[in-house]
Amino acid sequence: MTVPGGAPPPRGEDLRGSVWSVPGMVALAVVAFTGFSGYAALLPVAPLWAVRGGADSAGAGLVNFVLLGATVATQFAVPALIRRVGWALTLSLALLLLGVPALLHILTDELGVILALSAVRGVGFGILTVAASAAAVLLVDPARRGAAVGAYSLALAAPNVLLMPVGSWVAETWGFWIVFLLSGASLLGIPATVVLARHLPERATHDHRHPAVLEAPTGRATLRVVLPPTLILLGITLAGGALITFAPQMVAVAWLATAGLFAFGLVSTLLRWRAGGLADRLGSGRLLWAFVLVAVAGLLALAWLTRDPVGTGALLLWLAGCALLGAAYGGLQTLTMIRAFEKAGPRRVGAASAIWNAGFDAGTATGSVLVGAVAVGWGFGVGMAITAGLVLLTLPIALRSRR
């Protein structure tokens, strides 16, 4: 019995026990939770901070675009970075680049400085997403890959539920500095990176007996097998990015946006967690098509609701639409990640992680731009309907994966 990469599974691993008992899994959860806290808390607040400093809506929109652009640009270099400096330094660097710039926001609200800080944070986030998701797979036996991805996903999604919906409210009610301090929590996860590194197959950075996660994601063979699940991911993150970005503009009362994003985040977190175990039992490919249809249903409901700003009379329908989209958003993230690792094979874990994470962030950024552009001329209802059509285009890929 071996873990991906050819190393024996950590001593004490019991395939019948909880995945949390696997050595290194709790440390990975700490790294993911603290790192993604630094990402989620500032995602809605950094653009508001730029507006507070005098930036217009176009300038504010650049903040997260620069963040995600730097993220995608970094992700393909992460396997080489792990090979060169090792797991502990790579993950520590990620948390450092997320936490320090977050704290530096306190010093100024000038747009140029905020964009520079966003770029640095994007580099840190790019390193974190690739390295941490690869680590989740390498900690366990392949038979428990789904459970490990689900546990990791729960840890990273929790900050999205706890911090993202309330970040702007906290900033405007109690002060922006509180959110900046919360984002600095990424630094608290650095000690856990050392613990995590002890349990990964590549303990020595130049140990070529276990080359998993060290291969650069440039091979056509890797891209060919990982591309189908990444296209499904691209569709659902495009939809999720649109809702996360524009929920405050889709509603007539501000608290409705918070309620909708909370429902979206809570359901997506639960599905990211539970979908991993289902994939271990049933197979990841058998479940993809169902979640694609759930996404389309949720988007069509939101398209109908957002023809005009959503009022309190439509609260239950608004929450239901957000929850449906959240279910697909969470389920498809976990299932496509598992599928990408399965198709890439144990020697290309880093390559699969880089491609998958690039698809995630590209989809999120594209959703913000696409739906915003459509909404200018035709409204959010049309924008969400077009998004539903784009997600539906991934259904044939999902149906082929049932094989």
Coordinates of C-alpha atoms in Angstrom, one line a residue:
M1 CA 0.0 0.0 0.0
T2 CA 1.5 3.4 -1.0
V3 CA 0.6 7.0 -1.1
P4 CA 0.9 8.9 -4.4
G5 CA 4.6 9.5 -5.1
G6 CA 5.7 6.0 -4.1
A7 CA 6.3 6.6 -0.4
P8 CA 4.6 4.4 2.2
P9 CA 1.6 5.9 4.0
P10 CA 2.4 7.5 7.3
R11 CA 2.6 5.1 10.2
G12 CA -0.7 4.8 12.1
E13 CA -2.9 5.5 9.2
D14 CA -6.1 3.5 9.5
L15 CA -8.2 3.3 6.3
R16 CA -11.2 2.6 8.4
G17 CA -10.7 5.5 10.8
S18 CA -11.4 9.2 10.5
V19 CA -9.3 11.0 7.9
W20 CA -8.5 13.6 10.6
S21 CA -6.4 10.9 12.4
V22 CA -4.0 10.8 9.5
P23 CA -0.7 12.3 10.6
G24 CA -0.3 15.8 9.1
M25 CA -4.0 16.3 8.3
V26 CA -4.7 18.6 11.3
A27 CA -1.6 20.7 10.5
L28 CA -2.8 21.0 6.9
A29 CA -6.2 22.2 8.1
V30 CA -4.5 24.9 10.2
V31 CA -2.5 26.1 7.2
A32 CA -5.6 26.1 5.0
F33 CA -7.8 27.9 7.6
T34 CA -5.4 30.6 8.5
G35 CA -4.2 31.1 4.9
F36 CA -7.7 31.3 3.4
S37 CA -8.8 33.6 6.3
G38 CA -6.2 36.1 4.9
Y39 CA -7.8 35.8 1.5
A40 CA -11.5 35.7 2.3
A41 CA -11.6 38.6 4.8
L42 CA -10.1 41.1 2.3
L43 CA -11.8 39.9 -0.8
P44 CA -14.9 42.2 -0.4
V45 CA -13.1 44.8 1.7
A46 CA -10.0 45.8 -0.2
P47 CA -12.1 47.3 -3.0
L48 CA -14.1 49.2 -0.5
W49 CA -10.9 50.5 1.1
A50 CA -9.8 51.8 -2.3
V51 CA -13.2 53.6 -2.8
R52 CA -12.7 55.1 0.7
G53 CA -9.4 56.5 -0.6
G54 CA -11.1 58.1 -3.6
A55 CA -11.0 55.4 -6.3
D56 CA -13.9 55.0 -8.7
S57 CA -15.7 51.8 -9.4
A58 CA -13.3 50.9 -12.2
G59 CA -10.3 51.3 -9.9
A60 CA -12.0 49.3 -7.2
G61 CA -12.7 46.5 -9.7
L62 CA -9.0 46.3 -10.5
V63 CA -8.1 45.3 -6.9
N64 CA -9.4 41.7 -7.0
F65 CA -8.6 41.4 -10.7
V66 CA -4.9 42.1 -9.9
L67 CA -5.1 39.7 -6.9
L68 CA -6.4 36.8 -9.1
G69 CA -4.2 37.7 -12.0
A70 CA -1.1 37.4 -9.8
T71 CA -2.5 34.2 -8.4
V72 CA -2.9 32.5 -11.8
A73 CA 0.5 33.8 -12.9
T74 CA 2.2 32.2 -9.9
Q75 CA 0.5 28.8 -9.8
F76 CA 2.4 27.1 -12.6
A77 CA 5.7 27.8 -10.9
V78 CA 4.8 26.3 -7.6
P79 CA 5.9 22.6 -8.3
A80 CA 9.4 23.9 -9.2
L81 CA 9.4 26.0 -6.0
I82 CA 8.6 23.0 -3.9
R83 CA 11.4 21.1 -5.6
R84 CA 13.9 23.8 -4.9
V85 CA 13.2 24.9 -1.3
G86 CA 10.9 22.2 0.1
W87 CA 7.4 22.1 1.6
A88 CA 7.9 24.0 4.8
L89 CA 9.6 27.1 3.2
T90 CA 7.1 27.1 0.3
L91 CA 4.0 27.1 2.5
S92 CA 5.6 29.5 5.0
L93 CA 6.4 31.9 2.1
A94 CA 2.7 31.7 1.0
L95 CA 1.4 32.6 4.4
L96 CA 3.9 35.4 4.8
L97 CA 3.0 37.0 1.5
L98 CA -0.7 36.8 2.4
G99 CA -0.4 38.1 6.0
V100 CA 2.1 40.9 5.8
P101 CA 0.5 42.9 2.9
A102 CA -2.9 42.5 4.6
L103 CA -1.6 44.3 7.7
L104 CA 0.1 47.0 5.6
H105 CA -3.3 48.1 4.3
I106 CA -3.7 50.0 7.6
L107 CA -1.0 52.5 6.5
T108 CA -2.7 53.9 3.4
D109 CA -5.9 53.7 1.2
E110 CA -4.1 54.9 -1.9
L111 CA -5.2 52.9 -5.0
G112 CA -1.7 52.3 -6.3
V113 CA -0.4 50.9 -3.0
I114 CA -3.5 48.7 -2.7
L115 CA -3.0 47.3 -6.1
A116 CA 0.7 46.5 -5.3
L117 CA -0.3 44.8 -2.0
S118 CA -3.0 42.8 -3.9
A119 CA -0.4 41.6 -6.4
V120 CA 1.9 40.4 -3.5
R121 CA -1.1 38.7 -1.8
G122 CA -1.9 37.1 -5.1
V123 CA 1.5 35.5 -5.3
G124 CA 1.1 34.1 -1.8
F125 CA -2.4 32.8 -2.6
G126 CA -1.2 31.2 -5.7
I127 CA 1.5 29.3 -3.8
L128 CA -0.9 28.3 -1.1
T129 CA -3.6 26.9 -3.3
V130 CA -1.3 24.7 -5.4
A131 CA 0.9 23.4 -2.5
A132 CA -1.9 22.8 0.0
S133 CA -4.2 20.9 -2.4
A134 CA -1.3 18.7 -3.5
A135 CA -0.4 18.1 0.1
A136 CA -3.9 16.9 0.9
V137 CA -3.6 14.2 -1.7
L138 CA -0.1 13.2 -0.7
L139 CA -0.9 12.7 3.0
V140 CA -3.2 9.7 2.4
D141 CA -3.6 6.4 0.6
P142 CA -5.3 6.8 -2.8
A143 CA -8.4 5.0 -1.5
R144 CA -9.0 8.0 0.8
R145 CA -8.2 10.7 -1.7
G146 CA -11.8 12.0 -1.7
A147 CA -12.1 12.1 2.1
A148 CA -8.8 14.0 2.3
V149 CA -9.8 16.5 -0.3
G150 CA -13.1 16.9 1.5
A151 CA -11.4 17.6 4.9
Y152 CA -9.0 20.1 3.3
S153 CA -11.9 21.8 1.5
L154 CA -13.8 22.1 4.8
A155 CA -10.9 23.9 6.4
L156 CA -10.4 26.3 3.6
A157 CA -14.1 27.0 3.0
A158 CA -14.9 27.8 6.6
P159 CA -13.3 31.3 6.4
N160 CA -15.4 32.0 3.3
V161 CA -18.6 31.3 5.4
L162 CA -17.4 33.1 8.5
L163 CA -15.6 36.2 7.1
M164 CA -16.5 36.9 3.5
P165 CA -20.3 37.7 4.0
V166 CA -19.6 40.0 7.0
G167 CA -16.3 41.6 6.0
S168 CA -17.7 44.7 4.5
W169 CA -20.2 45.2 7.3
V170 CA -17.5 44.9 10.0
A171 CA -15.3 47.3 8.1
E172 CA -18.0 50.0 7.7
T173 CA -19.5 49.5 11.2
W174 CA -16.5 48.9 13.4
G175 CA -13.5 49.9 11.3
F176 CA -11.4 48.6 8.4
W177 CA -8.4 48.0 10.7
I178 CA -10.3 45.1 12.3
V179 CA -10.6 43.3 8.9
F180 CA -6.9 44.0 8.2
L181 CA -5.9 42.3 11.5
L182 CA -8.2 39.3 10.7
S183 CA -6.5 39.0 7.4
G184 CA -3.1 39.0 9.1
A185 CA -4.1 35.7 10.8
S186 CA -2.4 34.0 7.9
L187 CA 0.9 34.5 9.8
L188 CA -0.4 32.4 12.6
G189 CA -0.3 29.3 10.4
I190 CA 3.4 29.4 9.8
P191 CA 4.4 27.0 12.6
A192 CA 1.9 24.4 11.3
T193 CA 3.8 24.3 7.9
V194 CA 6.8 22.8 9.6
V195 CA 4.6 20.1 11.2
L196 CA 2.9 19.4 7.9
A197 CA 6.2 19.1 6.0
R198 CA 7.3 16.2 8.2
H199 CA 4.5 14.0 7.0
L200 CA 4.8 14.6 3.2
P201 CA 6.5 12.1 0.9
E202 CA 9.1 14.5 -0.3
R203 CA 10.9 15.3 2.9
A204 CA 14.1 16.1 1.0
T205 CA 13.7 18.7 -1.7
H206 CA 16.0 16.8 -4.1
D207 CA 14.8 13.2 -3.4
H208 CA 14.0 12.1 -7.0
R209 CA 13.0 8.7 -5.8
H210 CA 9.6 10.2 -5.1
P211 CA 9.0 12.7 -7.9
A212 CA 5.3 13.4 -7.3
V213 CA 4.4 17.1 -7.2
L214 CA 7.8 18.0 -8.6
E215 CA 7.0 17.7 -12.3
A216 CA 6.3 21.0 -14.0
P217 CA 2.8 21.3 -15.6
T218 CA 3.9 21.7 -19.1
G219 CA 3.3 18.3 -20.7
R220 CA 0.5 18.0 -23.2
A221 CA -0.4 14.7 -21.7
T222 CA -1.1 16.3 -18.3
L223 CA -3.1 19.1 -19.8
R224 CA -5.2 16.8 -22.0
V225 CA -6.3 14.6 -19.1
V226 CA -6.8 17.4 -16.5
L227 CA -8.6 19.8 -18.9
P228 CA -12.0 18.2 -18.9
P229 CA -12.7 18.5 -15.1
T230 CA -11.0 21.9 -15.2
L231 CA -13.5 23.1 -17.8
I232 CA -16.4 22.0 -15.6
L233 CA -14.7 23.9 -12.7
L234 CA -14.3 27.0 -14.9
G235 CA -18.0 27.0 -15.5
I236 CA -19.1 26.8 -11.9
T237 CA -16.5 29.2 -10.5
L238 CA -17.5 31.7 -13.2
A239 CA -21.1 31.5 -11.8
G240 CA -19.9 31.6 -8.2
G241 CA -17.6 34.6 -8.9
A242 CA -20.5 36.5 -10.4
L243 CA -22.7 36.0 -7.3
I244 CA -20.0 36.8 -4.8
T245 CA -19.1 40.0 -6.7
F246 CA -22.5 41.3 -7.5
A247 CA -24.9 40.1 -4.8
P248 CA -24.9 43.5 -3.1
Q249 CA -26.1 45.1 -6.4
M250 CA -28.7 42.4 -7.0
V251 CA -30.8 43.2 -4.0
A252 CA -32.9 46.2 -2.8
V253 CA -31.9 45.8 0.9
A254 CA -28.3 45.4 1.9
W255 CA -28.8 42.6 4.4
L256 CA -30.3 40.4 1.7
A257 CA -26.9 40.2 0.1
T258 CA -25.3 39.1 3.4
A259 CA -28.1 36.5 3.9
G260 CA -27.7 35.2 0.4
L261 CA -23.9 34.9 0.5
F262 CA -24.2 33.2 3.9
A263 CA -26.6 30.6 2.5
F264 CA -24.3 30.2 -0.6
G265 CA -21.2 29.8 1.5
L266 CA -22.7 27.5 4.2
V267 CA -24.1 25.0 1.7
S268 CA -21.0 25.1 -0.5
T269 CA -18.9 24.4 2.5
L270 CA -21.0 21.4 3.5
L271 CA -21.0 20.0 0.0
R272 CA -17.2 20.5 -0.5
W273 CA -16.7 18.4 2.7
R274 CA -19.3 15.6 2.1
A275 CA -18.7 15.2 -1.7
G276 CA -15.2 13.8 -1.0
G277 CA -16.5 10.8 0.9
L278 CA -19.2 10.2 -1.8
A279 CA -16.6 10.2 -4.5
D280 CA -14.6 7.5 -2.6
R281 CA -17.6 5.3 -2.5
L282 CA -19.3 6.0 -5.9
G283 CA -16.6 7.5 -8.1
S284 CA -16.1 11.2 -8.8
G285 CA -17.2 10.9 -12.5
R286 CA -20.6 9.5 -11.7
L287 CA -21.6 12.6 -9.7
L288 CA -20.5 15.5 -11.9
W289 CA -23.5 15.7 -14.2
A290 CA -26.0 15.9 -11.3
F291 CA -24.2 18.9 -9.8
V292 CA -24.0 20.7 -13.2
L293 CA -27.8 20.4 -13.5
V294 CA -28.2 21.8 -9.9
A295 CA -26.0 24.7 -10.8
V296 CA -28.1 25.5 -13.9
A297 CA -31.3 25.3 -11.9
G298 CA -29.9 27.7 -9.3
L299 CA -28.7 30.1 -11.9
L300 CA -32.0 30.2 -13.7
A301 CA -33.8 30.9 -10.5
L302 CA -31.5 33.7 -9.7
A303 CA -31.8 35.0 -13.3
W304 CA -35.6 35.2 -12.9
L305 CA -35.3 36.8 -9.4
T306 CA -32.8 39.5 -10.4
R307 CA -34.6 41.0 -13.3
D308 CA -35.3 43.7 -10.8
P309 CA -33.5 44.2 -7.4
V310 CA -34.6 41.4 -5.1
G311 CA -36.8 42.6 -2.2
T312 CA -37.7 41.2 1.1
G313 CA -40.8 39.6 -0.3
A314 CA -38.7 37.2 -2.3
L315 CA -36.4 36.3 0.6
L316 CA -37.0 32.5 0.6
L317 CA -36.7 32.3 -3.1
W318 CA -33.5 34.3 -3.0
L319 CA -32.0 32.1 -0.3
A320 CA -33.1 28.9 -2.2
G321 CA -31.4 30.1 -5.4
C322 CA -28.2 31.0 -3.6
A323 CA -28.2 27.7 -1.7
L324 CA -28.7 25.7 -5.0
L325 CA -25.8 27.5 -6.6
G326 CA -23.8 27.0 -3.4
A327 CA -24.4 23.2 -3.5
A328 CA -23.1 22.9 -7.0
Y329 CA -20.2 25.3 -6.3
G330 CA -19.0 23.3 -3.4
G331 CA -19.7 19.8 -4.8
L332 CA -18.1 20.5 -8.2
Q333 CA -15.0 22.0 -6.6
T334 CA -14.3 18.8 -4.7
L335 CA -15.3 16.4 -7.4
T336 CA -13.3 18.1 -10.2
M337 CA -10.2 18.3 -7.9
I338 CA -10.4 14.6 -7.2
R339 CA -11.0 13.9 -10.9
A340 CA -8.0 15.9 -11.9
F341 CA -5.7 14.1 -9.5
E342 CA -7.1 10.7 -10.6
K343 CA -6.6 11.4 -14.3
A344 CA -3.2 12.9 -13.9
G345 CA -1.8 10.1 -11.9
P346 CA 0.5 10.0 -8.8
R347 CA 3.6 11.4 -10.6
R348 CA 1.9 14.5 -11.8
V349 CA 0.1 15.7 -8.6
G350 CA 1.7 19.2 -8.7
A351 CA 0.9 19.6 -12.4
A352 CA -2.8 18.7 -11.8
S353 CA -3.0 21.0 -8.8
A354 CA -1.5 24.0 -10.7
I355 CA -3.9 23.5 -13.7
W356 CA -7.0 23.0 -11.5
N357 CA -6.3 26.0 -9.3
A358 CA -5.6 28.2 -12.3
G359 CA -9.0 27.2 -13.7
F360 CA -10.6 28.0 -10.4
D361 CA -9.2 31.5 -10.2
A362 CA -9.6 32.2 -13.9
G363 CA -13.3 31.3 -13.7
T364 CA -13.8 33.5 -10.6
A365 CA -12.2 36.5 -12.3
T366 CA -14.1 35.9 -15.6
G367 CA -17.4 35.7 -13.9
S368 CA -16.9 39.1 -12.4
V369 CA -16.0 40.7 -15.7
L370 CA -18.5 38.9 -17.9
V371 CA -21.6 39.4 -15.7
G372 CA -20.7 42.9 -14.9
A373 CA -20.3 43.8 -18.6
V374 CA -23.7 42.2 -19.5
A375 CA -25.4 43.8 -16.5
V376 CA -24.5 47.3 -17.7
G377 CA -26.6 47.0 -20.8
W378 CA -29.2 44.3 -20.0
G379 CA -29.3 43.8 -16.2
F380 CA -28.3 41.0 -13.9
G381 CA -31.2 38.8 -14.9
V382 CA -29.8 38.5 -18.4
G383 CA -26.2 38.1 -17.1
M384 CA -27.2 35.2 -14.8
A385 CA -29.2 33.6 -17.6
I386 CA -26.1 33.7 -19.9
T387 CA -24.0 32.2 -17.1
A388 CA -26.5 29.4 -16.8
G389 CA -26.1 28.7 -20.5
L390 CA -22.3 28.6 -20.2
V391 CA -22.5 26.1 -17.3
L392 CA -24.9 24.0 -19.3
L393 CA -22.2 23.7 -22.0
T394 CA -20.1 21.7 -19.6
L395 CA -22.8 19.0 -19.2
P396 CA -21.6 16.8 -22.1
I397 CA -18.1 16.7 -20.4
A398 CA -19.7 15.7 -17.1
L399 CA -21.8 13.0 -18.8
R400 CA -18.7 11.5 -20.5
S401 CA -17.0 11.3 -17.1
R402 CA -19.6 8.8 -15.9
R403 CA -17.5 6.1 -17.8

